[in-house]
Short mmCIF file of C-alpha atoms and ligand atoms in Angstrom, two decimals:
data_model
loop_
_atom_site.label_atom_id
_atom_site.label_comp_id
_atom_site.label_asym_id
_atom_site.label_seq_id
_atom_site.Cartn_x
_atom_site.Cartn_y
_atom_site.Cartn_z
CA MET A 1 10.58 -26.79 15.40
CA TYR A 2 10.11 -23.17 14.57
CA GLU A 3 13.00 -21.02 13.49
CA VAL A 4 12.21 -17.46 14.58
CA PRO A 5 14.39 -14.49 13.60
CA VAL A 6 14.80 -11.97 16.44
CA ILE A 7 15.78 -8.34 16.08
CA PRO A 8 16.36 -7.04 19.63
CA GLY A 9 17.18 -3.55 18.32
CA ASP A 10 18.09 -0.50 20.37
CA GLY A 11 17.64 1.00 23.82
CA ILE A 12 15.48 -1.25 26.01
CA GLY A 13 14.95 -3.65 23.06
CA PRO A 14 17.52 -6.30 24.06
CA GLU A 15 16.43 -6.52 27.72
CA ILE A 16 12.71 -6.86 26.99
CA ILE A 17 13.32 -9.36 24.17
CA ARG A 18 15.39 -11.48 26.58
CA GLU A 19 12.34 -11.83 28.85
CA GLY A 20 10.05 -12.47 25.88
CA LYS A 21 12.25 -15.34 24.77
CA LYS A 22 12.33 -16.74 28.30
CA VAL A 23 8.53 -16.89 28.47
CA LEU A 24 8.08 -18.25 24.95
CA GLU A 25 10.60 -20.98 25.69
CA ALA A 26 8.66 -21.92 28.83
CA ALA A 27 5.46 -22.14 26.76
CA ALA A 28 7.24 -24.17 24.07
CA GLN A 29 8.52 -26.67 26.62
CA LYS A 30 5.08 -27.08 28.11
CA HIS A 31 3.45 -27.63 24.73
CA ASN A 32 6.16 -29.84 23.28
CA PHE A 33 7.54 -27.71 20.53
CA ASN A 34 10.91 -26.06 20.03
CA ILE A 35 11.92 -22.58 19.02
CA LYS A 36 15.28 -21.91 17.43
CA TRP A 37 16.06 -18.23 17.68
CA LYS A 38 18.06 -16.54 14.99
CA GLU A 39 19.46 -13.24 16.28
CA LEU A 40 19.86 -10.41 13.79
CA LEU A 41 21.77 -7.52 15.28
CA TYR A 42 20.48 -4.64 13.18
CA GLY A 43 19.99 -1.29 14.84
CA ALA A 44 21.97 1.77 15.92
CA GLU A 45 25.30 0.00 16.60
CA HIS A 46 25.33 -1.73 13.24
CA TYR A 47 24.30 1.47 11.49
CA LEU A 48 26.99 3.56 13.21
CA GLU A 49 29.64 1.01 12.31
CA THR A 50 28.63 0.30 8.72
CA GLY A 51 26.14 2.93 7.55
CA GLU A 52 23.73 0.09 6.79
CA THR A 53 20.20 -0.17 8.23
CA LEU A 54 18.75 -3.44 6.94
CA PRO A 55 20.57 -4.92 3.94
CA GLU A 56 19.05 -6.89 1.09
CA ASP A 57 20.70 -10.09 2.42
CA ALA A 58 18.80 -9.79 5.68
CA LEU A 59 15.50 -9.30 3.85
CA ASN A 60 16.15 -12.38 1.72
CA GLU A 61 16.95 -14.37 4.80
CA LEU A 62 13.82 -13.20 6.63
CA GLU A 63 11.64 -14.00 3.64
CA ASN A 64 11.70 -17.70 4.49
CA HIS A 65 10.14 -17.23 7.91
CA LYS A 66 6.57 -16.85 9.02
CA ALA A 67 7.21 -14.59 11.99
CA ILE A 68 9.87 -12.20 13.26
CA TYR A 69 10.20 -11.16 16.91
CA MET A 70 11.25 -7.56 17.30
CA GLY A 71 12.25 -5.31 20.20
CA SER A 72 12.41 -1.66 19.23
CA VAL A 73 14.60 0.69 17.23
CA GLY A 74 15.63 4.32 17.61
CA ASP A 75 18.73 5.85 19.18
CA PRO A 76 19.62 9.43 20.15
CA ARG A 77 22.99 9.12 18.34
CA VAL A 78 21.23 8.61 15.02
CA GLU A 79 19.14 11.19 13.20
CA PRO A 80 15.43 10.61 13.95
CA GLY A 81 13.74 8.41 11.38
CA VAL A 82 16.81 6.71 9.93
CA LEU A 83 16.43 3.51 11.94
CA GLU A 84 12.65 3.74 12.29
CA LYS A 85 12.20 4.02 8.53
CA GLY A 86 15.26 1.97 7.56
CA ILE A 87 14.40 -1.02 9.72
CA LEU A 88 10.88 -1.00 11.18
CA LEU A 89 8.94 0.56 8.31
CA LYS A 90 11.17 -1.21 5.80
CA LEU A 91 10.09 -4.56 7.25
CA ARG A 92 6.41 -3.59 7.34
CA PHE A 93 6.46 -2.42 3.71
CA TYR A 94 8.84 -4.97 2.21
CA PHE A 95 6.85 -7.87 3.63
CA ASP A 96 3.54 -6.11 2.96
CA GLN A 97 2.44 -6.50 6.58
CA TYR A 98 -0.77 -4.64 5.93
CA ILE A 99 -2.50 -5.47 9.20
CA ASN A 100 -1.26 -3.80 12.35
CA LEU A 101 -3.17 -5.60 15.06
CA ARG A 102 -3.12 -3.85 18.42
CA PRO A 103 -5.23 -5.25 21.26
CA VAL A 104 -6.43 -2.81 23.91
CA LYS A 105 -7.31 -4.88 26.95
CA LEU A 106 -7.27 -3.93 30.59
CA LEU A 107 -5.79 -6.83 32.54
CA PRO A 108 -6.87 -7.77 36.07
CA GLY A 109 -5.12 -5.82 38.81
CA ILE A 110 -3.98 -3.02 36.50
CA ASP A 111 -4.76 0.50 37.57
CA CYS A 112 -6.54 2.28 34.75
CA PRO A 113 -6.14 6.07 34.63
CA LEU A 114 -9.82 6.33 33.61
CA LYS A 115 -12.57 6.56 36.20
CA ASP A 116 -14.92 3.52 36.30
CA PRO A 117 -13.54 2.04 33.09
CA GLY A 118 -15.75 -1.06 32.96
CA GLU A 119 -14.42 -3.87 30.80
CA ILE A 120 -11.94 -2.56 28.25
CA ASP A 121 -11.34 -5.18 25.60
CA PHE A 122 -11.18 -4.12 22.00
CA ILE A 123 -8.87 -4.40 19.04
CA VAL A 124 -7.47 -1.72 16.79
CA LEU A 125 -6.73 -2.86 13.24
CA ARG A 126 -4.49 -0.22 11.78
CA GLU A 127 -3.78 -0.16 8.06
CA ASN A 128 -0.01 -0.53 7.97
CA THR A 129 1.33 0.24 4.48
CA GLU A 130 -0.36 3.37 3.12
CA ASP A 131 -1.79 6.78 4.07
CA PHE A 132 0.72 9.42 5.21
CA TYR A 133 3.26 6.64 5.72
CA VAL A 134 3.93 6.17 2.00
CA GLY A 135 6.87 8.47 2.48
CA ILE A 136 6.49 10.87 -0.42
CA GLY A 137 6.78 14.61 -0.13
CA GLY A 138 9.27 17.39 -0.38
CA THR A 139 9.88 21.10 -0.23
CA ALA A 140 9.77 23.76 -2.94
CA LYS A 141 11.02 27.33 -3.02
CA LYS A 142 9.35 30.29 -4.70
CA GLY A 143 9.04 29.79 -8.46
CA LYS A 144 8.74 26.61 -10.46
CA THR A 145 9.84 23.21 -9.18
CA GLN A 146 9.52 19.79 -10.69
CA LYS A 147 9.55 16.66 -8.67
CA GLN A 148 9.06 12.99 -9.33
CA LEU A 149 7.73 10.91 -6.48
CA GLN A 150 7.51 7.15 -6.37
CA ILE A 151 5.93 4.50 -4.23
CA GLU A 152 7.03 0.91 -4.59
CA ARG A 153 4.99 -1.74 -2.91
CA GLN A 154 4.17 -5.41 -3.41
CA LEU A 155 0.62 -4.30 -4.17
CA TYR A 156 1.45 -1.63 -6.78
CA ASN A 157 3.94 0.92 -8.03
CA LEU A 158 2.96 4.56 -8.30
CA LYS A 159 4.61 7.55 -9.90
CA PHE A 160 3.70 11.21 -9.43
CA ASP A 161 5.12 13.92 -11.67
CA LEU A 162 4.63 17.21 -9.89
CA ASP A 163 4.90 20.65 -11.46
CA ILE A 164 4.86 23.14 -8.63
CA GLU A 165 4.40 26.83 -9.19
CA SER A 166 4.52 28.84 -6.01
CA ASP A 167 4.85 32.42 -4.84
CA ALA A 168 5.21 31.43 -1.22
CA GLN A 169 8.77 31.67 0.16
CA GLU A 170 9.05 27.94 0.63
CA ILE A 171 6.59 25.13 1.12
CA ALA A 172 6.75 21.62 2.50
CA TYR A 173 4.29 18.93 1.52
CA GLN A 174 3.64 15.29 2.25
CA LEU A 175 1.23 13.18 0.25
CA GLY A 176 -1.09 10.66 1.78
CA VAL A 177 -2.19 7.87 -0.53
CA ILE A 178 -4.62 5.02 -0.06
CA SER A 179 -5.67 2.54 -2.73
CA GLU A 180 -8.81 0.53 -3.28
CA GLU A 181 -6.90 -2.74 -2.82
CA GLY A 182 -5.06 -1.50 0.24
CA THR A 183 -8.18 -0.13 1.91
CA LYS A 184 -10.49 -3.03 1.16
CA ARG A 185 -8.10 -5.69 2.42
CA ILE A 186 -7.73 -4.18 5.91
CA ILE A 187 -11.46 -3.44 6.20
CA GLU A 188 -12.28 -6.95 5.01
CA TYR A 189 -9.90 -8.29 7.66
CA ALA A 190 -11.68 -6.20 10.32
CA PHE A 191 -15.10 -7.64 9.46
CA LYS A 192 -13.68 -11.17 9.31
CA TYR A 193 -11.96 -10.60 12.64
CA ALA A 194 -15.28 -9.46 14.15
CA ARG A 195 -17.10 -12.52 12.79
CA LYS A 196 -14.45 -14.95 13.99
CA ASN A 197 -14.25 -13.43 17.47
CA ASN A 198 -17.98 -12.93 18.03
CA ARG A 199 -17.79 -9.18 17.94
CA GLN A 200 -20.91 -7.33 16.84
CA ARG A 201 -19.60 -3.99 15.66
CA VAL A 202 -16.81 -2.53 13.55
CA THR A 203 -16.02 1.17 14.04
CA GLY A 204 -14.14 3.01 11.31
CA VAL A 205 -12.05 5.93 12.55
CA ASP A 206 -11.18 8.64 10.02
CA LYS A 207 -11.39 12.36 9.31
CA ALA A 208 -13.72 12.32 6.30
CA ASN A 209 -15.21 15.69 7.23
CA VAL A 210 -11.99 17.53 6.39
CA LEU A 211 -9.58 15.23 4.54
CA SER A 212 -12.51 14.19 2.40
CA ASP A 213 -10.68 13.00 -0.72
CA ILE A 214 -8.64 10.42 1.07
CA TYR A 215 -10.98 9.45 3.91
CA GLY A 216 -14.20 9.90 1.93
CA PHE A 217 -12.72 7.18 -0.28
CA TRP A 218 -11.94 5.12 2.83
CA ARG A 219 -15.60 5.41 3.99
CA GLU A 220 -16.92 4.47 0.57
CA LYS A 221 -14.79 1.29 0.59
CA MET A 222 -15.94 0.50 4.12
CA GLU A 223 -19.61 0.91 3.10
CA GLN A 224 -19.05 -1.44 0.15
CA THR A 225 -17.22 -4.06 2.18
CA SER A 226 -19.79 -3.97 4.99
CA LYS A 227 -22.44 -5.28 2.57
CA ASN A 228 -20.73 -8.69 2.69
CA TYR A 229 -21.21 -8.81 6.47
CA PRO A 230 -24.89 -8.09 7.11
CA ASN A 231 -24.76 -9.51 10.64
CA ILE A 232 -22.09 -7.13 11.82
CA GLU A 233 -22.92 -3.51 12.54
CA HIS A 234 -20.64 -0.79 11.31
CA GLU A 235 -20.31 2.90 12.07
CA PHE A 236 -17.90 5.78 11.59
CA ASN A 237 -16.20 8.02 14.13
CA TYR A 238 -14.18 11.09 13.33
CA VAL A 239 -10.79 10.64 14.92
CA ASP A 240 -11.04 13.70 17.18
CA ALA A 241 -14.34 12.48 18.59
CA ALA A 242 -13.01 8.91 18.82
CA THR A 243 -10.28 10.02 21.24
CA MET A 244 -12.98 11.60 23.39
CA TRP A 245 -15.20 8.49 23.26
CA PHE A 246 -12.25 6.19 24.05
CA VAL A 247 -11.87 8.03 27.34
CA LYS A 248 -15.58 8.44 28.04
CA ASN A 249 -16.93 5.00 27.04
CA PRO A 250 -13.99 2.66 26.46
CA GLU A 251 -16.13 -0.45 27.07
CA TYR A 252 -18.23 0.42 24.00
CA TYR A 253 -15.59 -0.44 21.41
CA GLU A 254 -15.18 -3.89 19.88
CA VAL A 255 -13.26 -3.69 16.61
CA VAL A 256 -11.76 -0.43 15.36
CA VAL A 257 -10.37 -0.15 11.84
CA THR A 258 -8.41 2.92 10.83
CA PRO A 259 -5.85 4.32 8.40
CA ASN A 260 -2.18 4.23 9.28
CA MET A 261 -1.51 7.57 10.94
CA PHE A 262 -4.63 7.79 13.09
CA GLY A 263 -3.97 4.18 14.06
CA ASP A 264 -0.52 5.14 15.31
CA ILE A 265 -1.92 7.94 17.43
CA ILE A 266 -4.98 6.26 18.90
CA THR A 267 -3.05 3.14 19.90
CA ASP A 268 -0.75 5.10 22.21
CA LEU A 269 -3.97 6.40 23.80
CA GLY A 270 -5.21 2.80 23.86
CA ALA A 271 -1.99 1.79 25.60
CA MET A 272 -2.55 4.33 28.38
CA MET A 273 -6.13 3.07 28.78
CA GLN A 274 -4.75 -0.40 29.47
CA GLY A 275 -2.21 0.83 31.99
CA GLY A 276 0.65 2.22 29.91
CA LEU A 277 2.99 1.61 27.03
CA GLY A 278 4.71 -1.18 28.92
CA LEU A 279 1.56 -3.29 28.45
CA ALA A 280 0.63 -2.78 24.81
CA PRO A 281 1.56 -5.41 22.19
CA GLY A 282 1.23 -5.39 18.43
CA GLY A 283 1.41 -7.65 15.42
CA ASN A 284 2.33 -6.60 11.88
CA ILE A 285 0.66 -9.26 9.84
CA ASN A 286 0.72 -10.50 6.30
CA PRO A 287 -1.45 -13.63 6.40
CA GLU A 288 0.39 -15.08 3.41
CA GLY A 289 3.91 -13.88 4.13
CA THR A 290 6.37 -12.85 6.80
CA SER A 291 4.78 -11.20 9.84
CA MET A 292 6.43 -9.37 12.74
CA PHE A 293 5.52 -9.06 16.41
CA GLU A 294 6.68 -6.26 18.72
CA PRO A 295 5.62 -4.05 21.59
CA ILE A 296 4.04 -0.85 20.31
CA HIS A 297 6.35 1.31 22.40
CA GLY A 298 9.80 2.45 21.30
CA SER A 299 13.35 2.05 22.51
CA ALA A 300 12.90 4.37 25.56
CA PRO A 301 16.63 5.25 25.51
CA LYS A 302 16.62 6.93 28.91
CA HIS A 303 15.72 3.62 30.57
CA ALA A 304 18.06 1.41 28.53
CA GLY A 305 20.24 -1.13 30.30
CA LYS A 306 18.74 -0.48 33.75
CA ASN A 307 16.74 -3.69 34.01
CA LYS A 308 13.72 -1.64 35.09
CA VAL A 309 11.22 -1.37 32.23
CA ASN A 310 8.16 -3.50 31.81
CA PRO A 311 8.62 -6.57 29.57
CA ILE A 312 4.89 -7.43 29.44
CA ALA A 313 4.13 -5.72 26.10
CA THR A 314 6.95 -7.72 24.50
CA ILE A 315 5.93 -10.98 26.18
CA TRP A 316 2.33 -10.44 25.05
CA ALA A 317 3.57 -9.69 21.51
CA GLY A 318 5.43 -13.01 21.70
CA ALA A 319 2.16 -14.73 22.60
CA LEU A 320 0.59 -13.23 19.47
CA LEU A 321 3.55 -14.57 17.51
CA LEU A 322 2.93 -18.10 18.81
CA GLU A 323 -0.75 -17.82 17.96
CA HIS A 324 0.25 -16.80 14.46
CA LEU A 325 2.39 -19.95 14.21
CA GLY A 326 -0.67 -22.00 15.19
CA GLU A 327 0.23 -22.53 18.86
CA THR A 328 -3.10 -21.23 20.16
CA GLN A 329 -2.94 -22.92 23.55
CA ALA A 330 0.57 -21.62 24.19
CA LYS A 331 -0.70 -18.11 23.48
CA LYS A 332 -3.64 -18.54 25.87
CA ASP A 333 -1.32 -19.82 28.58
CA ILE A 334 0.98 -16.82 28.26
CA ILE A 335 -1.88 -14.34 28.50
CA GLU A 336 -3.24 -16.22 31.51
CA ALA A 337 0.20 -16.20 33.14
CA ILE A 338 0.56 -12.46 32.53
CA SER A 339 -2.93 -11.90 34.04
CA LYS A 340 -2.04 -13.97 37.10
CA VAL A 341 1.05 -11.87 37.70
CA THR A 342 -0.78 -8.56 37.24
CA LYS A 343 -3.69 -9.70 39.39
CA ARG A 344 -1.42 -10.79 42.21
CA GLY A 345 0.33 -7.43 41.97
CA LYS A 346 3.50 -8.52 43.76
CA THR A 347 5.95 -8.63 40.85
CA LEU A 348 5.46 -5.45 38.85
CA THR A 349 7.83 -2.91 37.33
CA TYR A 350 7.96 0.76 38.33
CA ASP A 351 5.46 1.92 35.70
CA LEU A 352 2.77 -0.20 37.39
CA GLY A 353 3.67 1.04 40.84
CA GLY A 354 5.96 -1.91 41.69
CA ASN A 355 9.68 -2.20 42.29
CA SER A 356 10.52 -5.46 40.54
CA THR A 357 13.04 -5.64 37.74
CA THR A 358 12.47 -6.50 34.09
CA LYS A 359 14.06 -9.91 34.72
CA GLU A 360 11.95 -10.64 37.80
CA VAL A 361 8.74 -9.93 35.92
CA GLY A 362 9.86 -12.13 33.00
CA SER A 363 10.74 -14.98 35.36
CA ALA A 364 7.48 -14.66 37.31
CA ILE A 365 5.48 -14.97 34.10
CA ALA A 366 7.60 -17.88 32.85
CA ASN A 367 7.01 -19.67 36.16
CA GLU A 368 3.26 -19.15 35.92
CA VAL A 369 3.32 -20.62 32.41
CA LYS A 370 5.07 -23.73 33.74
CA LYS A 371 2.55 -24.08 36.59
CA LEU A 372 -0.60 -23.81 34.46
P1 NAD B 1 8.98 5.28 23.69
O1 NAD B 1 7.80 4.42 23.49
O2 NAD B 1 10.29 4.68 23.44
O3 NAD B 1 9.01 5.78 25.20
C1 NAD B 1 8.15 6.77 25.74
C2 NAD B 1 8.04 6.55 27.25
O4 NAD B 1 7.14 5.47 27.49
C3 NAD B 1 9.32 6.12 27.94
O5 NAD B 1 10.14 7.19 28.28
C4 NAD B 1 8.80 5.40 29.16
O6 NAD B 1 8.44 6.33 30.14
C5 NAD B 1 7.56 4.73 28.62
N1 NAD B 1 7.81 3.35 28.21
C6 NAD B 1 8.00 2.86 26.95
N2 NAD B 1 8.21 1.55 26.98
C7 NAD B 1 8.12 1.18 28.28
C8 NAD B 1 8.24 -0.08 28.96
N3 NAD B 1 8.46 -1.23 28.33
N4 NAD B 1 8.10 -0.08 30.32
C9 NAD B 1 7.85 1.05 30.98
N5 NAD B 1 7.74 2.25 30.40
C10 NAD B 1 7.87 2.31 29.06
O7 NAD B 1 8.75 6.59 22.81
P2 NAD B 1 9.74 7.80 22.42
O8 NAD B 1 10.51 8.20 23.63
O9 NAD B 1 8.87 8.75 21.72
O10 NAD B 1 10.72 7.17 21.35
C11 NAD B 1 12.04 6.68 21.64
C12 NAD B 1 12.62 6.09 20.36
O11 NAD B 1 11.89 4.92 19.95
C13 NAD B 1 12.57 7.03 19.16
O12 NAD B 1 13.73 6.85 18.44
C14 NAD B 1 11.35 6.54 18.38
O13 NAD B 1 11.38 6.87 17.03
C15 NAD B 1 11.45 5.06 18.60
N6 NAD B 1 10.22 4.29 18.44
C16 NAD B 1 10.38 3.02 17.97
C17 NAD B 1 9.28 2.18 17.89
C18 NAD B 1 9.50 0.78 17.44
O14 NAD B 1 10.62 0.34 17.26
N7 NAD B 1 8.46 0.00 17.25
C19 NAD B 1 8.03 2.63 18.30
C20 NAD B 1 7.89 3.94 18.79
C21 NAD B 1 9.01 4.75 18.88
C1 IPM B 2 4.74 2.53 16.12
C2 IPM B 2 5.82 3.57 15.95
C3 IPM B 2 6.24 3.65 14.48
C4 IPM B 2 5.02 4.09 13.68
C5 IPM B 2 7.43 4.55 14.20
C6 IPM B 2 8.60 4.30 15.11
C7 IPM B 2 7.87 4.44 12.76
O1 IPM B 2 5.41 4.79 16.44
O2 IPM B 2 4.99 1.36 15.80
O3 IPM B 2 3.66 2.87 16.60
O4 IPM B 2 4.80 5.30 13.51
O5 IPM B 2 4.30 3.24 13.19
MN1 MN B 3 3.49 4.70 17.53
#
């Protein structure tokens, strides 16, 4: 029996999570295990009622679990960033989920917006705790300003004492920080992932030609780490060129490893290459702690409650969750069931050119799982 905490969240979150649970339960039944869901209703409603995003109690409770299933957060009634930072990023940082694993795979039957795409099947491993996501910055007016900035992580604590002297009217700044430990562990994971999955090449994506302090450091750590994996090729792409190559030669990529912010951006591009945001899953992984699985898209508020969006990204994320719990065959079955449904092309949501509902797609995939 697995107890799995679920945070359906905002907007389309609850309706896509409902379908995810349906499919995971079908897989559990087939493979003789049980899932006990534990619903945690954090999100916009809870915040508007109480002013609380994710309290300490909830974090303590989640600590005892290997995997969380998450819908999406974000609501137009709440100032942008409050829920995203207060819930989603809070979970990623608090549980030190340093690997953001985002598969980019074009499933059978899916219309790819690229011409002659070939076989698209690669993985983006996005560093998930550092870079411009450390959340430190500020503004300063003309004259002298002092500011203390702090980063608290499981891996380290950092303090910056800034003395700013400026004759500009006002400035805004945001610091990006990466550490040796934080960089090496994600790059190490990328090489290990390549070795385990018979991939020949790891591509680092950065911007070392301009942001050379931070990403020059990243490259140096990647060069060092690569020495432990002589049988796996490695190379570097600048992020601007990488977006061009993704479109031009998507079949070329095998394993991509990249700092947090570029990883965020290139995985929305990756999602479009695989048919859209409704199809792109992600895992936020701490191999020794509490991980979290979610679609990479957001709460799409304009579509909320209409039973029309695509649940596949969430179902696929659920499959990754089961794999993380050790239920490898259940994961394979779910991916196969999703592929059967996309290949047949009869039960698809609007974003894939169909007119089926969220529920119909969830049920079709659950039925395929049972039939396999
Ligand atoms: P979004 O991903 O929510 O939606 C962008 C568009 O993508 C939608 O309008 C829709 O056309 C399409 N789309 C997304 N999910 C889909 C699905 N399952 N099926 C079909 N089409 C789908 O991005 P946004 O509009 O920029 O952000 C909305 C809110 O979500 C914001 O508050 C944002 O901060 C938040 N957000 C949350 C997460 C998360 O919780 N993981 C991720 C990204 C954005
Ligand atoms: C994602 C989202 C988040 C991110 C936001 C909502 C904080 O865009 O999961 O890709 O930037 O990581
Ligand atoms: Mn994103």
